[in-house]
Short mmCIF file of the C-alpha atoms (twelve columns), coordinates in Angstrom:
data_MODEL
# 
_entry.id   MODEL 
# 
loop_
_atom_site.group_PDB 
_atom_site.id 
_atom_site.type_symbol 
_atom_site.label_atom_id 
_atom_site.label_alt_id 
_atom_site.label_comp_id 
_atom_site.label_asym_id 
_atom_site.label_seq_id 
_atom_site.Cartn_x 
_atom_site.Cartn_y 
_atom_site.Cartn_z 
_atom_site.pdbx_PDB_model_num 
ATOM 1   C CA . UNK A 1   0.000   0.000   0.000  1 
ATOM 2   C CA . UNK A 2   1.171   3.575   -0.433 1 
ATOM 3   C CA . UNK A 3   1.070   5.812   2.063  1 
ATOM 4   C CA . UNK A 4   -1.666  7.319   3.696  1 
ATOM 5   C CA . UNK A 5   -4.005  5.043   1.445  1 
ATOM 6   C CA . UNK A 6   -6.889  3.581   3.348  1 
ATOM 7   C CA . UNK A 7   -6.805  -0.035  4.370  1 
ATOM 8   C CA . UNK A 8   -9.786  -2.159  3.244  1 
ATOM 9   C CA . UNK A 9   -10.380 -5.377  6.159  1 
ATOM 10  C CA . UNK A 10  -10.384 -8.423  4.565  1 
ATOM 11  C CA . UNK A 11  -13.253 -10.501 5.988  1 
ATOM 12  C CA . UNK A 12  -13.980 -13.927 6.388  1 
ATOM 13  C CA . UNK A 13  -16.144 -16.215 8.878  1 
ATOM 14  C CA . UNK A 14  -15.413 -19.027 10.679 1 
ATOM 15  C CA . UNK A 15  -17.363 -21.770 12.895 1 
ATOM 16  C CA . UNK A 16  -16.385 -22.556 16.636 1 
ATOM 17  C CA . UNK A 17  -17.843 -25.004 18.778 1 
ATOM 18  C CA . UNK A 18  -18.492 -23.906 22.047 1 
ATOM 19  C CA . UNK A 19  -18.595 -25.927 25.157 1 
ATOM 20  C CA . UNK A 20  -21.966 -26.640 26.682 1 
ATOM 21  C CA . UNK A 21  -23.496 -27.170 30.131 1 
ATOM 22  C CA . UNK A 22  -26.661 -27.306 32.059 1 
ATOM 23  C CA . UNK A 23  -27.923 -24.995 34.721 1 
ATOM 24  C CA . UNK A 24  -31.135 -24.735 36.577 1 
ATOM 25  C CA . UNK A 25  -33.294 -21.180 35.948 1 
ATOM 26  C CA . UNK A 26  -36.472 -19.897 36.765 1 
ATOM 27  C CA . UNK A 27  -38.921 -19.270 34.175 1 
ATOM 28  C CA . UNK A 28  -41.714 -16.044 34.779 1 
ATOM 29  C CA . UNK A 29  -43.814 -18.418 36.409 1 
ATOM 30  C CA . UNK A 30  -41.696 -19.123 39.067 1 
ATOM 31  C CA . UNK A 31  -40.849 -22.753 37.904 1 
ATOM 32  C CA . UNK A 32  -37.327 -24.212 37.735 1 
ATOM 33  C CA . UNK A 33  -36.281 -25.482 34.325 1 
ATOM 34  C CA . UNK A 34  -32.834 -26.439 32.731 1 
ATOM 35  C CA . UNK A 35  -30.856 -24.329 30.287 1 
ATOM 36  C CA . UNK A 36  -27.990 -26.001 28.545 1 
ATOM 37  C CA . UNK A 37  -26.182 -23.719 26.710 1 
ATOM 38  C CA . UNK A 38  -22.333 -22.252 26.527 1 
ATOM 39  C CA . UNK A 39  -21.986 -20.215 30.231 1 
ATOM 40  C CA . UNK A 40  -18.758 -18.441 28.935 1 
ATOM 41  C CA . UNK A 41  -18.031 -14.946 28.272 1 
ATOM 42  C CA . UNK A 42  -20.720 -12.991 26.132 1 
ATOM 43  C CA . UNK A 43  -17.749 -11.417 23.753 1 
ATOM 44  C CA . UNK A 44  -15.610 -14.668 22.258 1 
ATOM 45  C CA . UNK A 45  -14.148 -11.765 20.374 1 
ATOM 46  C CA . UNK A 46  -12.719 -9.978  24.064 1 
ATOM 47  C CA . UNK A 47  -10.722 -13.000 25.350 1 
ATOM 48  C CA . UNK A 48  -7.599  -13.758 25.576 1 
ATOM 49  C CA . UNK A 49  -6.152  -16.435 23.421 1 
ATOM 50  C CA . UNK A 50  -5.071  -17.836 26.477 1 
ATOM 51  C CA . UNK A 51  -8.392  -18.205 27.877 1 
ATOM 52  C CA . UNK A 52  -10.092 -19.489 24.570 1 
ATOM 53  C CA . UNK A 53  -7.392  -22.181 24.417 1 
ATOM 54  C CA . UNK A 54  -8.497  -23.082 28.177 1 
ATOM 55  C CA . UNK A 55  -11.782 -22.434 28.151 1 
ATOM 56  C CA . UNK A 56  -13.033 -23.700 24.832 1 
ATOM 57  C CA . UNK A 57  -10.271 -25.132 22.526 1 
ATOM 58  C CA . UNK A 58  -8.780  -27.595 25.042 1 
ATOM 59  C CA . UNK A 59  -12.726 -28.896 26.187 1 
ATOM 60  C CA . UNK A 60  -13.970 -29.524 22.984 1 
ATOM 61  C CA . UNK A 61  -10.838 -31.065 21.250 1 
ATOM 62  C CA . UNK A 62  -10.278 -28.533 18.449 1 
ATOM 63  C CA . UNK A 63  -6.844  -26.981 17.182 1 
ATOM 64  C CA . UNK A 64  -8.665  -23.692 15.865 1 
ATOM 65  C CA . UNK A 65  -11.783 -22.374 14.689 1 
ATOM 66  C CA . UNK A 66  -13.274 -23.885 11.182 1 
ATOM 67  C CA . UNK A 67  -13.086 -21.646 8.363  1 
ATOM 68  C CA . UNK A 68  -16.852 -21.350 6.638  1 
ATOM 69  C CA . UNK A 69  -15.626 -18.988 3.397  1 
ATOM 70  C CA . UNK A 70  -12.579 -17.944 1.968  1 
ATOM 71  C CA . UNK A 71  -11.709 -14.317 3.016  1 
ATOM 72  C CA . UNK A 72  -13.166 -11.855 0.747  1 
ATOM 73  C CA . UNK A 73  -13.639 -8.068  0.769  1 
ATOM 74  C CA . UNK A 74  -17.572 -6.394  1.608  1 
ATOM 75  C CA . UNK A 75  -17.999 -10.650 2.761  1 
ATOM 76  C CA . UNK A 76  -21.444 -10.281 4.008  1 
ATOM 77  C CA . UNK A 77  -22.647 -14.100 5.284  1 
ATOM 78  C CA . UNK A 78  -21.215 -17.688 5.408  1 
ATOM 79  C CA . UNK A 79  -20.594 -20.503 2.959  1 
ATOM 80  C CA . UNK A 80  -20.388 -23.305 5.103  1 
ATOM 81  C CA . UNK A 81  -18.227 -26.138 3.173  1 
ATOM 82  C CA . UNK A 82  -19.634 -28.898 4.797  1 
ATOM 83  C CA . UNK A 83  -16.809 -30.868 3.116  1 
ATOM 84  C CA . UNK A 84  -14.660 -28.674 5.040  1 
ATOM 85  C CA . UNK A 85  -16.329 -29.145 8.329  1 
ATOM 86  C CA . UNK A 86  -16.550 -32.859 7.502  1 
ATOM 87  C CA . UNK A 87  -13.157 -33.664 7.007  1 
ATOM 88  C CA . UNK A 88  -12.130 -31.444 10.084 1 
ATOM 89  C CA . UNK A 89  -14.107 -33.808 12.389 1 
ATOM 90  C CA . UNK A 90  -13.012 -36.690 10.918 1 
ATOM 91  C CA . UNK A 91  -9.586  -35.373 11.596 1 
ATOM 92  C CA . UNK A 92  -10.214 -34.428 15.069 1 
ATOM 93  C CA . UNK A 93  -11.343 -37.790 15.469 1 
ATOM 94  C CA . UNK A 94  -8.945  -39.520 13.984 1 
ATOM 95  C CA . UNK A 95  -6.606  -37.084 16.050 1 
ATOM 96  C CA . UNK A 96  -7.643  -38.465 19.355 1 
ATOM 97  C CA . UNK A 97  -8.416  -42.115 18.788 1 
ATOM 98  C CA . UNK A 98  -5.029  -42.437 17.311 1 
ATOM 99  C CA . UNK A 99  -3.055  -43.395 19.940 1 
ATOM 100 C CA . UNK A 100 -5.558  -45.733 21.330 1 
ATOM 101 C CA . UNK A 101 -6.357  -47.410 17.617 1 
ATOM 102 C CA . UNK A 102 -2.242  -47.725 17.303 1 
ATOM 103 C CA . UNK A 103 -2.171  -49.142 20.923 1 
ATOM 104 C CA . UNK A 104 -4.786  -51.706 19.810 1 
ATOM 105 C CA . UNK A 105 -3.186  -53.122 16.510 1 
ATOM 106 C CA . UNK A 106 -0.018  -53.072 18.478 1 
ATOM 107 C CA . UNK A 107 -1.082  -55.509 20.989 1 
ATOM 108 C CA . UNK A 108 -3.114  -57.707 18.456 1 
ATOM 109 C CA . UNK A 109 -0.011  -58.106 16.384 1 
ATOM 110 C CA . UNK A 110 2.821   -57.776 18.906 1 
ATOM 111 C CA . UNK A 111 0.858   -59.505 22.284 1 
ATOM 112 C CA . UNK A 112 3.213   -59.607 25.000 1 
ATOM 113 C CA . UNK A 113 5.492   -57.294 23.612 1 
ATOM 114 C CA . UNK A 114 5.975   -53.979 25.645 1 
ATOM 115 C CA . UNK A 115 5.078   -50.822 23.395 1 
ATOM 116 C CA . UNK A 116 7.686   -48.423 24.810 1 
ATOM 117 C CA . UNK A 117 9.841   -47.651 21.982 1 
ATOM 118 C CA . UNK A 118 13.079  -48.206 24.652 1 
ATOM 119 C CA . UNK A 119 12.207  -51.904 25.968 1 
ATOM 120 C CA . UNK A 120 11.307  -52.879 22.326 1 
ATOM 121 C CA . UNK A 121 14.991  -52.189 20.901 1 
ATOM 122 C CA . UNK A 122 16.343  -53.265 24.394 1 
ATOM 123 C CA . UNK A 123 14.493  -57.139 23.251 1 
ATOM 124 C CA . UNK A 124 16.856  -56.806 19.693 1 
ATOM 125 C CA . UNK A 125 19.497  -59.573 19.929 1 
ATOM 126 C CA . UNK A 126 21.570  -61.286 17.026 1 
ATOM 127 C CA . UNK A 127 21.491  -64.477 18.990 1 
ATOM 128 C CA . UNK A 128 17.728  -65.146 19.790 1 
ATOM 129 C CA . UNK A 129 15.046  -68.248 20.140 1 
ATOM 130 C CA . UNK A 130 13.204  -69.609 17.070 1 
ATOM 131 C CA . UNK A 131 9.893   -71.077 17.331 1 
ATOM 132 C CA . UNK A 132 10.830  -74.575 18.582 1 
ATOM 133 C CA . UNK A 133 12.825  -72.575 21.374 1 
ATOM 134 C CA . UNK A 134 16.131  -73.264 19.818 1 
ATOM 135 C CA . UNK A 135 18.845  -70.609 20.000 1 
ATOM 136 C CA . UNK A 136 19.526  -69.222 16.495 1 
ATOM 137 C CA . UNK A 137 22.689  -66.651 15.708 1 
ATOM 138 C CA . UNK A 138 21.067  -64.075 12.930 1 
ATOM 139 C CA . UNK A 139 23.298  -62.465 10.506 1 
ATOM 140 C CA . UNK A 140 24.658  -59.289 11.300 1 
ATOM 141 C CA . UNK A 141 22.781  -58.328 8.349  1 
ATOM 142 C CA . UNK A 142 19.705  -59.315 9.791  1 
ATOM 143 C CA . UNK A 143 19.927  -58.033 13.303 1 
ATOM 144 C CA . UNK A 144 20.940  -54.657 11.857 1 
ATOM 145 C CA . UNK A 145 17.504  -54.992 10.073 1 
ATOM 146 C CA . UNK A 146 15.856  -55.799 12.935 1 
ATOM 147 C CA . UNK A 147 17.664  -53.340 15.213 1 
ATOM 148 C CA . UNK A 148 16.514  -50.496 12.553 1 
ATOM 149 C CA . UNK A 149 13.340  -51.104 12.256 1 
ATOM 150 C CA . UNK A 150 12.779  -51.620 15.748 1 
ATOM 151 C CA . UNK A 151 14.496  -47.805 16.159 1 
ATOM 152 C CA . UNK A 152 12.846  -46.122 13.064 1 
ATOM 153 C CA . UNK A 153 9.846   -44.244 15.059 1 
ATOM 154 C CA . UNK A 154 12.378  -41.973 16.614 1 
ATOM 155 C CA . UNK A 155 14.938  -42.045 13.771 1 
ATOM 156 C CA . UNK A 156 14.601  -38.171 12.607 1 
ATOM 157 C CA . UNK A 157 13.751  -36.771 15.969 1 
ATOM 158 C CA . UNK A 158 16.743  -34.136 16.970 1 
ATOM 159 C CA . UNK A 159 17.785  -36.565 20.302 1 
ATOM 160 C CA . UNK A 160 17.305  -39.758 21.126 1 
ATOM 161 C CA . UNK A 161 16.039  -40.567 24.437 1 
ATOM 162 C CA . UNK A 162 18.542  -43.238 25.285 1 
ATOM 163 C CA . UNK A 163 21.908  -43.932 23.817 1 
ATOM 164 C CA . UNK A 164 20.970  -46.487 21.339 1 
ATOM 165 C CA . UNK A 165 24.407  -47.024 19.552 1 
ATOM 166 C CA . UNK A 166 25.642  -48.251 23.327 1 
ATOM 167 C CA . UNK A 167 22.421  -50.797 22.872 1 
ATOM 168 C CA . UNK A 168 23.358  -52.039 19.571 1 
ATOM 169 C CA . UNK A 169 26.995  -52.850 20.655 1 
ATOM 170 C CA . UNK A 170 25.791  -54.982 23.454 1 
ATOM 171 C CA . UNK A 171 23.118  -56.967 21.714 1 
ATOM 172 C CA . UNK A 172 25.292  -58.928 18.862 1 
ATOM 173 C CA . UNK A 173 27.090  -62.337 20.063 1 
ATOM 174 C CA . UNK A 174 29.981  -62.005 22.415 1 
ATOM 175 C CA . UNK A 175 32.001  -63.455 19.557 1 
ATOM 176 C CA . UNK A 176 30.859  -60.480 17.717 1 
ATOM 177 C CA . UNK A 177 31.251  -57.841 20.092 1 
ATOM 178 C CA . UNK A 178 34.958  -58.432 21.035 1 
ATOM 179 C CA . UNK A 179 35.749  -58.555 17.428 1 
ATOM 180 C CA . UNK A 180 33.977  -55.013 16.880 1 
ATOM 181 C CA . UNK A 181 35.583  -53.888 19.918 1 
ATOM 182 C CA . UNK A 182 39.368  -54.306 18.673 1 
ATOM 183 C CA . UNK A 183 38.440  -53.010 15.321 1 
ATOM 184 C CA . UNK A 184 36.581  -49.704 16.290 1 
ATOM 185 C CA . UNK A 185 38.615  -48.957 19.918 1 
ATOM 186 C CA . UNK A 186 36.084  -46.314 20.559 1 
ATOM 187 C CA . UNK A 187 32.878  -47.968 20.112 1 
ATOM 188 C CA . UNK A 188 32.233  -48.241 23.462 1 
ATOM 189 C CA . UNK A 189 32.969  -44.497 24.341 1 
ATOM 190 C CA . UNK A 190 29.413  -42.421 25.503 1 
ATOM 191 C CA . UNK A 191 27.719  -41.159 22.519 1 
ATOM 192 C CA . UNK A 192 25.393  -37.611 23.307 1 
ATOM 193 C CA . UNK A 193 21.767  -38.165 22.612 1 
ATOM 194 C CA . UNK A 194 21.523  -35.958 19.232 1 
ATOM 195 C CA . UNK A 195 20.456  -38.101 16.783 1 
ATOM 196 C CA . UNK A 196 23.152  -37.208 13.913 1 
ATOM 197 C CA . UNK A 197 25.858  -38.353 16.285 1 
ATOM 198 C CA . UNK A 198 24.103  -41.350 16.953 1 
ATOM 199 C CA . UNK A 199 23.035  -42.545 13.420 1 
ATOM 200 C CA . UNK A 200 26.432  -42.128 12.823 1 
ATOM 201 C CA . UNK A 201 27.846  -44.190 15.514 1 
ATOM 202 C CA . UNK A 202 25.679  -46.868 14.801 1 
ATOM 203 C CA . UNK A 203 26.943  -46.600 10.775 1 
ATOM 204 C CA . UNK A 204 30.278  -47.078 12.205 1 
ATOM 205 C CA . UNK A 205 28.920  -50.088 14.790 1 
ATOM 206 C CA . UNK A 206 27.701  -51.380 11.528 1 
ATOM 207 C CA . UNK A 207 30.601  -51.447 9.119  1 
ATOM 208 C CA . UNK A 208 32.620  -52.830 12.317 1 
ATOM 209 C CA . UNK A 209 30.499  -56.026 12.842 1 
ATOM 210 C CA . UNK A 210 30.228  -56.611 9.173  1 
ATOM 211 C CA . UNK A 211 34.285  -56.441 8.967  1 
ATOM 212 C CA . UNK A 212 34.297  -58.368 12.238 1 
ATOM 213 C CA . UNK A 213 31.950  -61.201 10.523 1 
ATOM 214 C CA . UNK A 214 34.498  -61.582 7.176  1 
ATOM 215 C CA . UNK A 215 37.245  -61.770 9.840  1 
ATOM 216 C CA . UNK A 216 36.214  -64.896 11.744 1 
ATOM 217 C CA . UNK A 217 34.546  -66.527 8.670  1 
# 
């Protein structure tokens, strides 16, 4: 704009649900009856974002008021996209059943297994039981897999909550181990929680135990 040229608003209008409860009132006649309805402040428009986030946001499960109509100049009603307002409840719901729907198919697929990322890489062992009970040494190739994919939730996130590369060391055979131990001396040195210097100590835990496998073939 140049200057001293008037600014125009730029309307638009937007749904939010309000929270709702039930008092008791008197009618004219003098009889009680119930009024359920939202018992906030008058003027949404008045509060502080603060107190919409507490008072409404957080109580009804929503992330922001629903947009009706695209913002347009001299706007003078709403265009409710019900397509709009459709998806965004499916997405709320979706939103807050998620972590009980994942908890479900965990357990149906994984039963007995223990859903905290850390004690399900802590179970990831190159030597392990098959189905008969029998002990079975993997190849490093394939508890690397294993070890990986166990780890891959938390792969991008900026710090690891537990020093996983120190995990991965202690979980191949003892064969293994002391092999990868004399040919990467510091493997066994503390490595910080950021997750670049970890995914790059367990590269190097990696090439070690492959090396250490051709060496005692």
């Amino acid at each position: 704009l140049e200057p001293n040229e008037p600014i125009a608003p730029l309307a638009f209008v937007f749904y939010i649900k309000l929270p709702q409860s039930t008092t008791v009132q008197v009618n004219g006649q003098g009889n009680n009856y119930q009024l359920t309805t939202f018992h906030g402040d008058a003027e949404i428009r008045e509060m502080e974002m603060e107190a919409i986030q507490a008072t409404i946001l957080d109580i009804t499960h929503q992330d922001g008021p629903y947009i009706l109509s695209a913002p347009g100049f001299a706007q003078q009603g709403a265009v409710a996209g019900s397509v709009e307002i459709s998806n965004r409840i499916k997405e709320q719901i979706l939103s807050k059943g998620k972590e009980v729907i994942c908890d479900a198919i965990f357990k149906s697929l994984c039963p007995g297994h223990p859903a905290n990322l850390h004690s399900i890489v802590k179970t990831i062992y190159q030597l392990v039981k098959d189905s008969n009970g029998n002990r079975e040494l993997l190849s490093i190739k394939q508890y690397d897999a294993n070890f990986m994919a166990a780890l891959q939730p938390c792969i991008f996130y900026k710090e690891f909550k537990a020093d996983y590369a120190h995990v991965y060391l202690l979980h191949p055979s003892p064969k293994c181990q002391l092999m990868v131990k004399e040919i990467f001396p510091g493997c066994q040195n503390p490595t910080p929680l950021d997750s670049r210097a970890q995914r790059k100590k367990l590269q190097q835990l990696k090439l070690a135990s492959t090396t250490a496998v051709v060496a005692f073939k």
